[in-house]
Amino acid sequence: MEIMSNLFSQKIIILDFGSQYTQLIARRVRELGVYSEIKAWDARIDASLISDASGIILSGGPESVTDGANAPKIPEILFSYKIPILGICYGMQAIAKFFGGEVQSSSKREFGYARLKKVNESLLLEGVADHRSEGNEEFLDVWMSHGDKVVRIPEGFSCIASTKSCPIAAFSNEQKSIYGLQFHPEVTHTKQGSSILKRFVRDICECDEVWTSDAIIEDQINRVRELVGAKSVLLGLSGGVDSSVVAALLNKAIGNKLTCVFVDNGLLRKDEGDMVMQMFADNMGIKVVRANAQEEFLEALKGVKDPEKKRKIIGQTFIEVFERESKNIGDIEFLAQGTIYPDVIESAGAETGKAHVIKSHHNVGGLPSEMKLRLVEPLKELFKDEVRKIGLTLGLPKQMVFRHPFPGPGLGVRILGEVKKEYADILREADAIFIEELHRSGWYEKTSQAFAVFLPVKSVGVVGDARRYEWVIALRAVETIDFMTARSAPLPHDLLETVSNRIINEISEVSRVTYDISSKPPSTIEWD
Ligand code: XMP
């Protein structure tokens, strides 16, 4: 267990004050090879948590420290240990307030690039600069997003950098290793952001680079073996990134003690079932049970038009199929899930009742209680980009690891109204053409999610001399970071034309193709 203790023995705690960038801070720290963990500012922060940390970063946040008792505060215990602390934006203002400095509230926000001038020596910004003047003054291009600012430095601190509109843009107390930055080093717009975080994490907190894909895989393999012993594990394999990476990881850890169940519900993309079976069963030698349940799902969905009802029926049928298959397999004690770190953080945030701080996560769950399975969740500490890196290290092909997400109810929410096999077959073909052309044109990687939607309306067309009265297909492609907000992807017109021509020429049941240009909000990404 040597690796295991090394991996987590040095960690950076990120105290979250509700910034939209908190997860980004945690990811940046991990990119530097150091484990990071997010805690809500009002979570139970005890002595063992703090004393185990190599450093603490205080995030930004939407509140104002000038709001008196209502303002989120830094737990006093943080300053009882001699651990380096870096406050970003709200975090800096909260440090100023805690040590008796002054913060001025303002409803006028400063948002965007600023030129930062170093005004004093500091370990944090040492050797980090974008520009130098002839007089050897050093400057950095940084990204600002704030209203309030520090206007009087607390005793024991000194100003280390200024901008025109924010004279105290960074401060430090070198003796206590406490630092504050008004700008955001975690966003890529701050050119030297990674270097600044590296100064903090690697030089000031003295953390080593141990958080790497190989080390994480080795650690997880050891942990899974220890937890599972000689017992058997079941994994619901969907063909998505997370469950695929869990399959590859568990296969390495416990080999034939793992059985995967892949449910073909008739609502999958073209060739998806064969692709999953080929990759996992044929190439990787993983035990995969393919449950052919197409008719069962279509039968359950017969005559149902309401989107919510369709979702519920699909979810319920999944459970029935899954339960049946697991009983057939027998002797299963563990259930593996592809839960990833953002799911865990969001659930923890929801417990504190600060709904605006982190949204609540709704886990799919819904397993029958009599199964009494224990959970194995080897990706629970990882962000999506880390999961992808691990997938590649484990030998999963790139096209699988960088696939767009696909919703659990599948084509069931992309066929508006009643779901019929005939519609699903048409949609599968249209979707495959769209995705193929996106790959061919290099647009697949530039979009976050893209798919076709079946509209149950008929429209007139002319093909050759013949009149055609057939179905309509809508195309949807979006750009998004977190899938909470999204913008329609600006696909080139000639690409859309190629896709439209191919769909209408190759699928005789389609006479018209449209492109969805709505944003989320107010529209959602899926149509149903
Ligand atoms: P919406 O349509 O809510 O989609 O803007 C946001 C993201 O969630 C996916 N999605 C689902 N995923 N079960 C899932 O597993 C669902 O019922 C579901 N509905 C939407 C959607 O594909 C997008 O990535």
Coordinates of C-alpha atoms and ligand atoms in Angstrom, one line a residue:
M1 CA 0.0 0.0 0.0
E2 CA 3.0 2.2 -0.4
I3 CA 1.5 4.0 -3.5
M4 CA -1.8 4.6 -1.8
S5 CA -0.3 6.5 1.1
N6 CA 1.9 8.5 -1.2
L7 CA -0.9 9.5 -3.5
F8 CA -3.1 11.1 -0.7
S9 CA -0.4 12.0 1.8
Q10 CA 0.0 15.4 0.3
K11 CA -3.2 17.2 -0.5
I12 CA -4.5 20.7 -1.1
I13 CA -7.9 21.5 0.4
I14 CA -10.1 23.9 -1.6
L15 CA -12.5 25.7 0.6
D16 CA -15.5 26.6 -1.6
F17 CA -17.3 29.9 -1.2
G18 CA -19.6 29.2 -4.2
S19 CA -17.4 30.3 -7.1
Q20 CA -18.3 28.9 -10.5
Y21 CA -14.5 28.2 -10.8
T22 CA -14.0 26.0 -7.7
Q23 CA -13.9 22.7 -9.6
L24 CA -11.5 24.4 -12.0
I25 CA -9.1 25.3 -9.2
A26 CA -9.2 21.6 -8.0
R27 CA -8.5 20.4 -11.5
R28 CA -5.6 22.8 -12.0
V29 CA -4.0 21.6 -8.8
R30 CA -4.3 18.0 -9.9
E31 CA -2.8 18.8 -13.3
L32 CA 0.2 19.8 -11.3
G33 CA 0.4 16.3 -9.9
V34 CA -1.1 16.9 -6.5
Y35 CA -4.4 15.5 -5.0
S36 CA -7.0 18.2 -4.2
E37 CA -10.3 18.0 -2.3
I38 CA -13.2 20.5 -2.3
K39 CA -15.0 21.3 1.0
A40 CA -17.9 23.7 1.3
W41 CA -16.9 26.7 3.5
D42 CA -19.6 25.7 6.0
A43 CA -18.9 22.0 6.0
R44 CA -17.5 20.4 9.2
I45 CA -13.9 21.5 9.0
D46 CA -12.0 19.7 11.8
A47 CA -8.5 19.6 13.1
S48 CA -7.6 16.3 11.4
L49 CA -8.7 17.6 8.0
I50 CA -6.6 20.7 8.3
S51 CA -3.5 19.2 9.8
D52 CA -3.4 16.5 7.0
A53 CA -3.4 19.2 4.4
S54 CA -0.3 20.5 2.7
G55 CA -2.0 23.8 1.7
I56 CA -5.4 25.5 1.5
I57 CA -6.9 27.5 -1.3
L58 CA -9.9 29.7 -0.6
S59 CA -12.1 30.0 -3.7
G60 CA -14.0 33.1 -5.0
G61 CA -17.7 33.4 -4.4
P62 CA -20.8 35.5 -5.2
E63 CA -21.2 37.1 -1.7
S64 CA -19.8 40.2 -0.2
V65 CA -17.6 40.1 3.0
T66 CA -19.2 43.4 3.8
D67 CA -22.5 41.7 4.4
G68 CA -21.8 41.3 8.1
A69 CA -23.2 38.2 9.8
N70 CA -24.6 36.9 6.5
A71 CA -21.2 36.8 4.8
P72 CA -19.5 33.3 4.5
K73 CA -16.5 33.3 6.8
I74 CA -13.2 31.5 6.9
P75 CA -13.3 28.9 9.7
E76 CA -10.8 30.2 12.4
I77 CA -9.2 26.7 12.7
L78 CA -7.5 27.3 9.4
F79 CA -5.1 29.7 10.9
S80 CA -4.3 27.5 13.9
Y81 CA -1.8 25.5 11.9
K82 CA 1.2 26.7 10.0
I83 CA -0.2 25.7 6.6
P84 CA 0.2 27.8 3.5
I85 CA -3.1 29.5 2.5
L86 CA -4.0 31.1 -0.8
G87 CA -7.2 33.2 -1.1
I88 CA -8.6 33.9 -4.6
C89 CA -11.0 36.8 -5.1
Y90 CA -13.6 36.4 -2.3
G91 CA -11.0 34.2 -0.6
M92 CA -8.5 37.2 -0.6
Q93 CA -11.2 39.6 0.7
A94 CA -12.2 37.1 3.5
I95 CA -8.5 36.9 4.6
A96 CA -8.3 40.7 4.6
K97 CA -11.4 41.0 6.7
F98 CA -10.3 38.2 9.1
F99 CA -7.0 40.0 9.9
G100 CA -8.5 43.5 10.2
G101 CA -8.1 44.9 6.8
E102 CA -10.8 46.8 4.9
V103 CA -12.9 45.7 1.9
Q104 CA -14.9 48.1 -0.1
S105 CA -18.2 46.9 -1.6
S106 CA -19.1 47.9 -5.1
S107 CA -22.0 47.1 -7.4
K108 CA -19.7 48.0 -10.4
R109 CA -17.9 44.8 -11.6
E110 CA -14.5 44.7 -13.1
F111 CA -14.6 41.9 -15.6
G112 CA -11.9 40.9 -18.1
Y113 CA -8.2 41.4 -18.7
A114 CA -6.0 43.6 -16.6
R115 CA -2.3 44.4 -16.5
L116 CA -0.8 43.6 -13.2
K117 CA 2.4 45.2 -12.0
K118 CA 4.5 43.5 -9.3
V119 CA 5.3 46.0 -6.6
N120 CA 7.0 43.9 -4.0
E121 CA 9.0 40.6 -3.7
S122 CA 6.9 37.5 -3.0
L123 CA 7.5 33.8 -3.1
L124 CA 4.2 33.4 -4.9
L125 CA 5.0 35.5 -7.9
E126 CA 8.8 35.0 -8.0
G127 CA 10.0 34.3 -11.5
V128 CA 6.6 34.6 -13.0
A129 CA 6.1 37.4 -15.5
D130 CA 4.6 38.1 -19.0
H131 CA 6.4 41.4 -19.7
R132 CA 9.4 43.3 -18.4
S133 CA 9.9 47.1 -18.8
E134 CA 13.3 48.7 -19.5
G135 CA 13.5 49.6 -15.9
N136 CA 13.1 45.9 -15.1
E137 CA 9.5 46.2 -13.8
E138 CA 7.6 43.0 -14.2
F139 CA 4.0 42.7 -15.5
L140 CA 1.4 39.9 -15.8
D141 CA -1.7 39.7 -17.9
V142 CA -4.4 38.5 -15.6
W143 CA -8.2 37.9 -15.6
M144 CA -10.4 39.8 -13.2
S145 CA -14.0 39.2 -12.2
H146 CA -15.0 41.1 -9.1
G147 CA -17.0 43.9 -7.6
D148 CA -15.6 44.3 -4.1
K149 CA -11.9 44.9 -3.4
V150 CA -9.4 45.2 -0.6
V151 CA -8.7 48.9 0.2
R152 CA -6.7 48.6 3.4
I153 CA -4.1 45.8 3.9
P154 CA -4.2 44.0 7.3
E155 CA -1.2 44.4 9.6
G156 CA 1.6 42.0 8.8
F157 CA 0.7 41.8 5.1
S158 CA 2.2 43.7 2.2
C159 CA 0.9 44.5 -1.2
I160 CA 2.7 42.5 -3.9
A161 CA 0.9 43.6 -7.1
S162 CA -1.4 46.3 -8.4
T163 CA -3.5 47.1 -11.4
K164 CA -4.8 50.6 -12.4
S165 CA -8.3 50.0 -11.0
C166 CA -7.3 47.7 -8.1
P167 CA -4.2 49.0 -6.3
I168 CA -4.2 46.0 -3.9
A169 CA -4.5 43.2 -6.5
A170 CA -2.4 40.8 -4.5
F171 CA -1.0 40.6 -1.0
S172 CA 1.1 38.3 1.1
N173 CA 2.3 37.6 4.6
E174 CA 5.5 35.7 3.7
Q175 CA 6.2 34.8 7.3
K176 CA 2.8 33.1 7.8
S177 CA 2.7 31.8 4.1
I178 CA -0.6 33.5 3.5
Y179 CA -1.4 34.9 0.1
G180 CA -4.3 36.7 -1.6
L181 CA -5.0 37.3 -5.3
Q182 CA -7.8 39.5 -6.5
F183 CA -7.6 38.0 -10.0
H184 CA -8.2 34.3 -11.1
P185 CA -5.1 32.2 -11.6
E186 CA -7.3 29.1 -12.3
V187 CA -8.7 30.4 -15.7
T188 CA -6.7 30.1 -18.8
H189 CA -7.1 33.8 -19.6
T190 CA -4.6 34.5 -16.8
K191 CA -1.6 33.4 -18.9
Q192 CA 0.7 32.6 -16.0
G193 CA -2.1 31.1 -13.9
S194 CA -0.7 27.6 -13.9
S195 CA 2.8 28.9 -13.0
I196 CA 1.4 30.9 -10.1
L197 CA -0.5 27.8 -8.8
K198 CA 2.6 25.8 -9.3
R199 CA 4.6 28.2 -7.2
F200 CA 2.0 27.8 -4.5
V201 CA 1.4 24.1 -4.6
R202 CA 4.9 22.8 -5.5
D203 CA 7.2 25.5 -4.0
I204 CA 5.3 27.0 -1.1
C205 CA 3.4 23.9 0.0
E206 CA 6.3 21.7 -1.0
C207 CA 4.1 19.0 -2.6
D208 CA 5.6 16.4 -5.0
E209 CA 4.2 15.4 -8.3
V210 CA 2.6 12.0 -7.5
W211 CA -0.9 12.3 -8.8
T212 CA -0.4 10.7 -12.2
S213 CA -2.6 8.3 -14.2
D214 CA -0.3 5.3 -13.6
A215 CA -0.2 5.9 -9.9
I216 CA -4.0 6.4 -9.7
I217 CA -4.6 3.1 -11.6
E218 CA -2.2 1.2 -9.4
D219 CA -3.7 2.6 -6.2
Q220 CA -7.3 1.8 -7.4
I221 CA -6.4 -1.7 -8.3
N222 CA -5.0 -2.3 -4.9
R223 CA -8.0 -0.8 -3.2
V224 CA -10.5 -2.7 -5.3
R225 CA -8.7 -6.0 -4.6
E226 CA -8.6 -5.3 -0.9
L227 CA -12.3 -4.4 -0.8
V228 CA -13.7 -7.1 -3.0
G229 CA -11.4 -10.0 -2.1
A230 CA -12.6 -13.2 -3.9
K231 CA -16.2 -12.0 -4.3
S232 CA -18.0 -11.2 -7.6
V233 CA -18.8 -7.7 -9.0
L234 CA -21.6 -6.7 -11.3
L235 CA -21.3 -3.6 -13.6
G236 CA -24.0 -2.1 -15.7
L237 CA -22.0 -1.2 -18.9
S238 CA -23.6 1.5 -21.0
G239 CA -20.9 2.2 -23.5
G240 CA -20.4 5.7 -22.1
V241 CA -17.0 6.9 -20.9
D242 CA -17.4 6.4 -17.1
S243 CA -18.8 2.8 -17.1
S244 CA -16.3 1.8 -19.8
V245 CA -13.4 3.0 -17.8
V246 CA -14.7 1.2 -14.7
A247 CA -15.0 -2.0 -16.8
A248 CA -11.4 -1.7 -18.0
L249 CA -10.1 -0.9 -14.5
L250 CA -12.0 -3.7 -12.7
N251 CA -11.0 -6.1 -15.4
K252 CA -7.4 -5.3 -14.6
A253 CA -8.0 -5.6 -10.8
I254 CA -10.2 -8.6 -10.5
G255 CA -10.4 -10.2 -14.0
N256 CA -13.1 -12.8 -14.3
K257 CA -14.7 -11.9 -10.9
L258 CA -16.3 -9.0 -12.9
T259 CA -19.4 -9.5 -15.0
C260 CA -20.8 -6.7 -17.0
V261 CA -24.4 -6.4 -18.1
F262 CA -25.1 -4.5 -21.3
V263 CA -28.8 -3.8 -21.9
D264 CA -29.8 -3.4 -25.5
N265 CA -33.1 -1.5 -25.1
G266 CA -33.7 -0.9 -28.8
L267 CA -33.0 2.8 -28.1
L268 CA -29.3 2.7 -28.8
R269 CA -27.3 4.5 -31.5
K270 CA -26.4 2.6 -34.7
D271 CA -24.2 -0.4 -34.1
E272 CA -23.7 0.5 -30.5
G273 CA -24.5 -2.9 -29.1
D274 CA -22.1 -4.7 -31.5
M275 CA -19.4 -2.0 -30.8
V276 CA -19.6 -2.5 -27.1
M277 CA -19.6 -6.3 -27.3
Q278 CA -16.7 -6.2 -29.7
M279 CA -14.5 -3.9 -27.7
F280 CA -15.1 -5.4 -24.2
A281 CA -16.0 -9.0 -24.8
D282 CA -14.0 -9.8 -27.9
N283 CA -10.9 -7.6 -27.6
M284 CA -10.5 -7.1 -23.9
G285 CA -11.8 -10.5 -22.8
I286 CA -14.3 -9.0 -20.3
K287 CA -17.3 -11.1 -19.3
V288 CA -20.2 -9.2 -20.8
V289 CA -23.8 -10.4 -20.7
R290 CA -25.8 -8.8 -23.5
A291 CA -29.5 -8.5 -22.5
N292 CA -31.5 -8.2 -25.7
A293 CA -34.5 -6.4 -24.3
Q294 CA -35.6 -4.3 -27.4
E295 CA -39.1 -5.7 -27.5
E296 CA -39.6 -5.4 -23.8
F297 CA -38.8 -1.7 -23.9
L298 CA -40.8 -1.0 -27.0
E299 CA -43.8 -2.9 -25.6
A300 CA -43.6 -0.9 -22.3
L301 CA -43.5 2.4 -24.3
K302 CA -46.4 1.6 -26.6
G303 CA -48.9 4.5 -26.9
V304 CA -47.0 6.7 -24.4
K305 CA -46.3 10.2 -25.6
D306 CA -45.5 12.2 -22.5
P307 CA -41.7 12.7 -22.1
E308 CA -41.7 12.3 -18.3
K309 CA -43.8 9.1 -18.5
K310 CA -41.4 7.8 -21.2
R311 CA -38.4 8.5 -18.9
K312 CA -40.0 6.7 -16.0
I313 CA -41.0 3.6 -18.0
I314 CA -37.5 3.3 -19.5
G315 CA -35.9 3.7 -16.0
Q316 CA -38.2 1.1 -14.6
T317 CA -37.7 -1.4 -17.4
F318 CA -33.9 -1.0 -17.0
I319 CA -34.2 -2.1 -13.4
E320 CA -36.4 -5.1 -14.2
V321 CA -34.0 -6.3 -16.9
F322 CA -31.0 -5.6 -14.7
E323 CA -32.5 -7.4 -11.7
R324 CA -33.4 -10.4 -13.8
E325 CA -29.9 -10.6 -15.3
S326 CA -28.2 -10.3 -12.0
K327 CA -30.3 -13.1 -10.5
N328 CA -29.4 -15.3 -13.5
I329 CA -25.7 -14.6 -12.9
G330 CA -26.1 -15.2 -9.2
D331 CA -23.5 -14.9 -6.4
I332 CA -22.9 -11.2 -6.9
E333 CA -21.9 -9.2 -3.7
F334 CA -20.8 -5.9 -5.2
L335 CA -22.2 -3.5 -7.7
A336 CA -19.8 -1.2 -9.5
Q337 CA -20.8 2.3 -10.5
G338 CA -19.2 5.0 -12.6
T339 CA -19.7 7.8 -10.0
I340 CA -17.2 10.6 -10.5
Y341 CA -16.0 13.3 -8.2
P342 CA -18.3 16.1 -9.4
D343 CA -21.3 13.9 -8.4
V344 CA -19.8 13.5 -4.9
I345 CA -19.0 17.2 -4.4
E346 CA -22.5 18.2 -5.6
S347 CA -24.2 15.7 -3.2
A348 CA -22.0 16.9 -0.3
G349 CA -22.9 20.6 -1.1
A350 CA -26.6 19.8 -1.1
E351 CA -26.3 18.4 2.4
T352 CA -25.2 21.8 3.8
G353 CA -28.4 23.3 2.6
K354 CA -26.5 26.0 0.6
A355 CA -28.4 25.3 -2.6
H356 CA -26.9 28.2 -4.5
V357 CA -23.4 27.1 -3.5
I358 CA -23.5 23.8 -5.3
K359 CA -26.4 22.2 -7.1
S360 CA -27.8 19.0 -5.8
H361 CA -26.9 15.9 -7.7
H362 CA -29.6 13.3 -8.5
N363 CA -28.0 9.9 -8.7
V364 CA -29.5 7.5 -11.1
G365 CA -29.6 4.7 -8.5
G366 CA -33.0 3.0 -8.1
L367 CA -31.6 -0.4 -7.5
P368 CA -34.0 -2.9 -5.8
S369 CA -33.3 -2.9 -2.1
E370 CA -33.4 -6.7 -1.8
M371 CA -30.2 -6.9 -3.9
K372 CA -28.3 -5.5 -0.9
L373 CA -25.2 -5.0 -3.0
R374 CA -22.2 -3.2 -1.7
L375 CA -20.9 -0.4 -3.9
V376 CA -17.5 -0.3 -5.7
E377 CA -16.9 3.2 -7.1
P378 CA -13.3 3.5 -8.3
L379 CA -13.7 6.8 -10.1
K380 CA -15.2 8.6 -7.1
E381 CA -12.2 10.8 -6.6
L382 CA -11.7 11.7 -10.2
F383 CA -12.8 14.5 -12.6
K384 CA -14.0 13.7 -16.1
D385 CA -10.7 14.7 -17.7
E386 CA -8.8 12.5 -15.3
V387 CA -11.2 9.6 -16.1
R388 CA -10.5 10.1 -19.8
K389 CA -6.7 10.1 -19.2
I390 CA -7.0 6.9 -17.2
G391 CA -9.2 5.3 -19.9
L392 CA -6.4 6.0 -22.5
T393 CA -3.7 4.7 -20.1
L394 CA -5.8 1.5 -19.7
G395 CA -5.8 1.1 -23.5
L396 CA -9.4 2.2 -24.3
P397 CA -9.5 3.6 -27.9
K398 CA -9.6 7.4 -28.3
Q399 CA -13.0 7.4 -30.0
M400 CA -14.5 5.7 -27.0
V401 CA -12.8 7.9 -24.4
F402 CA -13.7 11.2 -26.1
R403 CA -17.3 10.2 -27.1
H404 CA -20.1 12.7 -26.6
P405 CA -22.4 11.9 -23.7
F406 CA -25.6 9.9 -24.5
P407 CA -28.6 10.1 -22.1
G408 CA -29.7 7.0 -20.2
P409 CA -33.1 6.9 -21.9
G410 CA -31.3 7.0 -25.3
L411 CA -33.3 7.6 -28.4
G412 CA -36.4 7.4 -26.3
V413 CA -36.0 11.1 -25.6
R414 CA -35.0 11.9 -29.2
I415 CA -38.1 10.5 -30.8
L416 CA -40.8 13.1 -29.9
G417 CA -44.1 11.6 -28.9
E418 CA -44.7 7.8 -29.1
V419 CA -41.6 5.6 -29.6
K420 CA -41.8 3.1 -32.4
K421 CA -39.2 0.7 -33.8
E422 CA -39.7 2.2 -37.3
Y423 CA -38.9 5.7 -36.0
A424 CA -35.9 4.5 -34.0
D425 CA -34.5 2.8 -37.1
I426 CA -34.8 6.0 -39.2
L427 CA -33.3 8.1 -36.4
R428 CA -30.3 5.7 -36.0
E429 CA -29.5 6.1 -39.7
A430 CA -29.8 9.9 -39.6
D431 CA -27.8 10.2 -36.4
A432 CA -25.0 8.0 -37.8
I433 CA -24.8 10.2 -41.0
F434 CA -24.6 13.4 -38.9
I435 CA -21.9 12.0 -36.6
E436 CA -19.9 10.6 -39.5
E437 CA -19.9 14.0 -41.2
L438 CA -18.9 15.7 -38.0
H439 CA -15.9 13.4 -37.7
R440 CA -15.0 13.8 -41.3
S441 CA -15.1 17.7 -41.1
G442 CA -13.2 17.8 -37.7
W443 CA -16.3 19.3 -36.0
Y444 CA -17.0 16.4 -33.7
E445 CA -14.2 17.4 -31.3
K446 CA -15.2 21.1 -31.5
T447 CA -18.8 20.3 -30.2
S448 CA -19.7 18.9 -26.8
Q449 CA -22.7 17.0 -27.9
A450 CA -24.4 16.4 -31.3
F451 CA -27.3 14.2 -32.4
A452 CA -30.3 13.9 -34.6
V453 CA -33.9 14.1 -33.4
F454 CA -37.0 12.5 -34.9
L455 CA -40.0 14.8 -35.4
P456 CA -43.3 12.9 -35.8
V457 CA -44.6 15.3 -38.4
K458 CA -44.8 14.8 -42.2
S459 CA -43.6 17.3 -44.7
V460 CA -43.7 17.5 -48.5
G461 CA -40.6 17.1 -50.7
V462 CA -39.7 16.4 -54.3
V463 CA -37.2 13.7 -55.2
G464 CA -36.6 13.4 -58.9
D465 CA -40.1 13.9 -60.4
A466 CA -41.8 12.3 -57.5
R467 CA -43.6 14.0 -54.6
R468 CA -42.5 12.7 -51.2
Y469 CA -44.5 13.2 -48.0
E470 CA -42.2 12.0 -45.3
W471 CA -40.8 12.6 -41.8
V472 CA -38.7 15.5 -40.5
I473 CA -35.2 15.2 -38.8
A474 CA -33.8 18.0 -36.6
L475 CA -30.0 18.2 -36.0
R476 CA -28.7 19.5 -32.7
A477 CA -25.1 20.3 -31.9
V478 CA -24.0 22.3 -28.8
E479 CA -20.9 23.8 -27.2
T480 CA -20.9 23.7 -23.4
I481 CA -18.6 23.3 -20.5
D482 CA -20.9 21.9 -17.8
F483 CA -24.1 21.0 -19.8
M484 CA -26.0 23.4 -17.5
T485 CA -25.9 26.2 -20.1
A486 CA -25.1 25.6 -23.8
R487 CA -25.0 27.4 -27.1
S488 CA -25.9 26.0 -30.5
A489 CA -22.6 25.1 -32.3
P490 CA -21.9 27.4 -35.3
L491 CA -21.6 24.6 -37.8
P492 CA -20.6 25.7 -41.3
H493 CA -23.6 26.0 -43.7
D494 CA -22.0 23.7 -46.3
L495 CA -21.5 21.0 -43.7
L496 CA -25.2 21.2 -42.7
E497 CA -26.1 21.1 -46.4
T498 CA -24.0 17.9 -46.9
V499 CA -25.6 16.2 -43.9
S500 CA -29.1 17.3 -45.0
N501 CA -28.5 16.0 -48.6
R502 CA -27.1 12.7 -47.4
I503 CA -30.0 12.1 -44.9
I504 CA -32.7 12.9 -47.5
N505 CA -31.0 10.9 -50.3
E506 CA -30.0 7.9 -48.2
I507 CA -33.1 7.6 -46.0
S508 CA -36.3 7.4 -48.1
E509 CA -38.5 8.0 -45.1
V510 CA -37.1 11.5 -44.5
S511 CA -38.1 14.5 -46.6
R512 CA -36.8 17.5 -44.6
V513 CA -33.9 18.3 -42.3
T514 CA -33.7 21.3 -39.9
Y515 CA -30.9 22.7 -37.6
D516 CA -31.8 23.7 -34.1
I517 CA -30.2 27.0 -33.2
S518 CA -31.7 27.5 -29.7
S519 CA -29.5 28.0 -26.6
K520 CA -29.9 26.5 -23.1
P521 CA -31.5 28.3 -21.4
P522 CA -34.3 28.7 -22.3
S523 CA -34.2 25.5 -24.4
T524 CA -32.7 22.3 -23.1
I525 CA -30.1 20.2 -24.9
E526 CA -32.4 17.3 -25.5
W527 CA -35.8 18.0 -27.1
D528 CA -37.9 15.8 -24.9
Ligands
XMP1 P1 -30.8 18.8 -21.0 O1 -31.7 18.2 -22.1 O2 -31.4 18.7 -19.6 O3 -29.5 17.8 -21.0 O4 -30.3 20.1 -21.3 C1 -28.3 18.1 -20.3 C2 -27.4 16.8 -20.4 O5 -28.0 15.7 -19.8 C3 -28.3 14.7 -20.7 N1 -29.7 14.1 -20.3 C4 -29.9 13.0 -19.7 N2 -29.0 12.0 -19.3 N3 -30.8 10.7 -18.4 C5 -29.5 10.9 -18.7 O6 -28.7 10.0 -18.3 C6 -31.7 11.6 -18.8 O7 -32.9 11.5 -18.6 C7 -31.2 12.8 -19.5 N4 -31.8 13.9 -20.0 C8 -30.8 14.7 -20.5 C9 -28.3 15.3 -22.1 O8 -28.0 14.3 -23.1 C10 -27.2 16.4 -21.9 O9 -25.9 15.8 -22.0

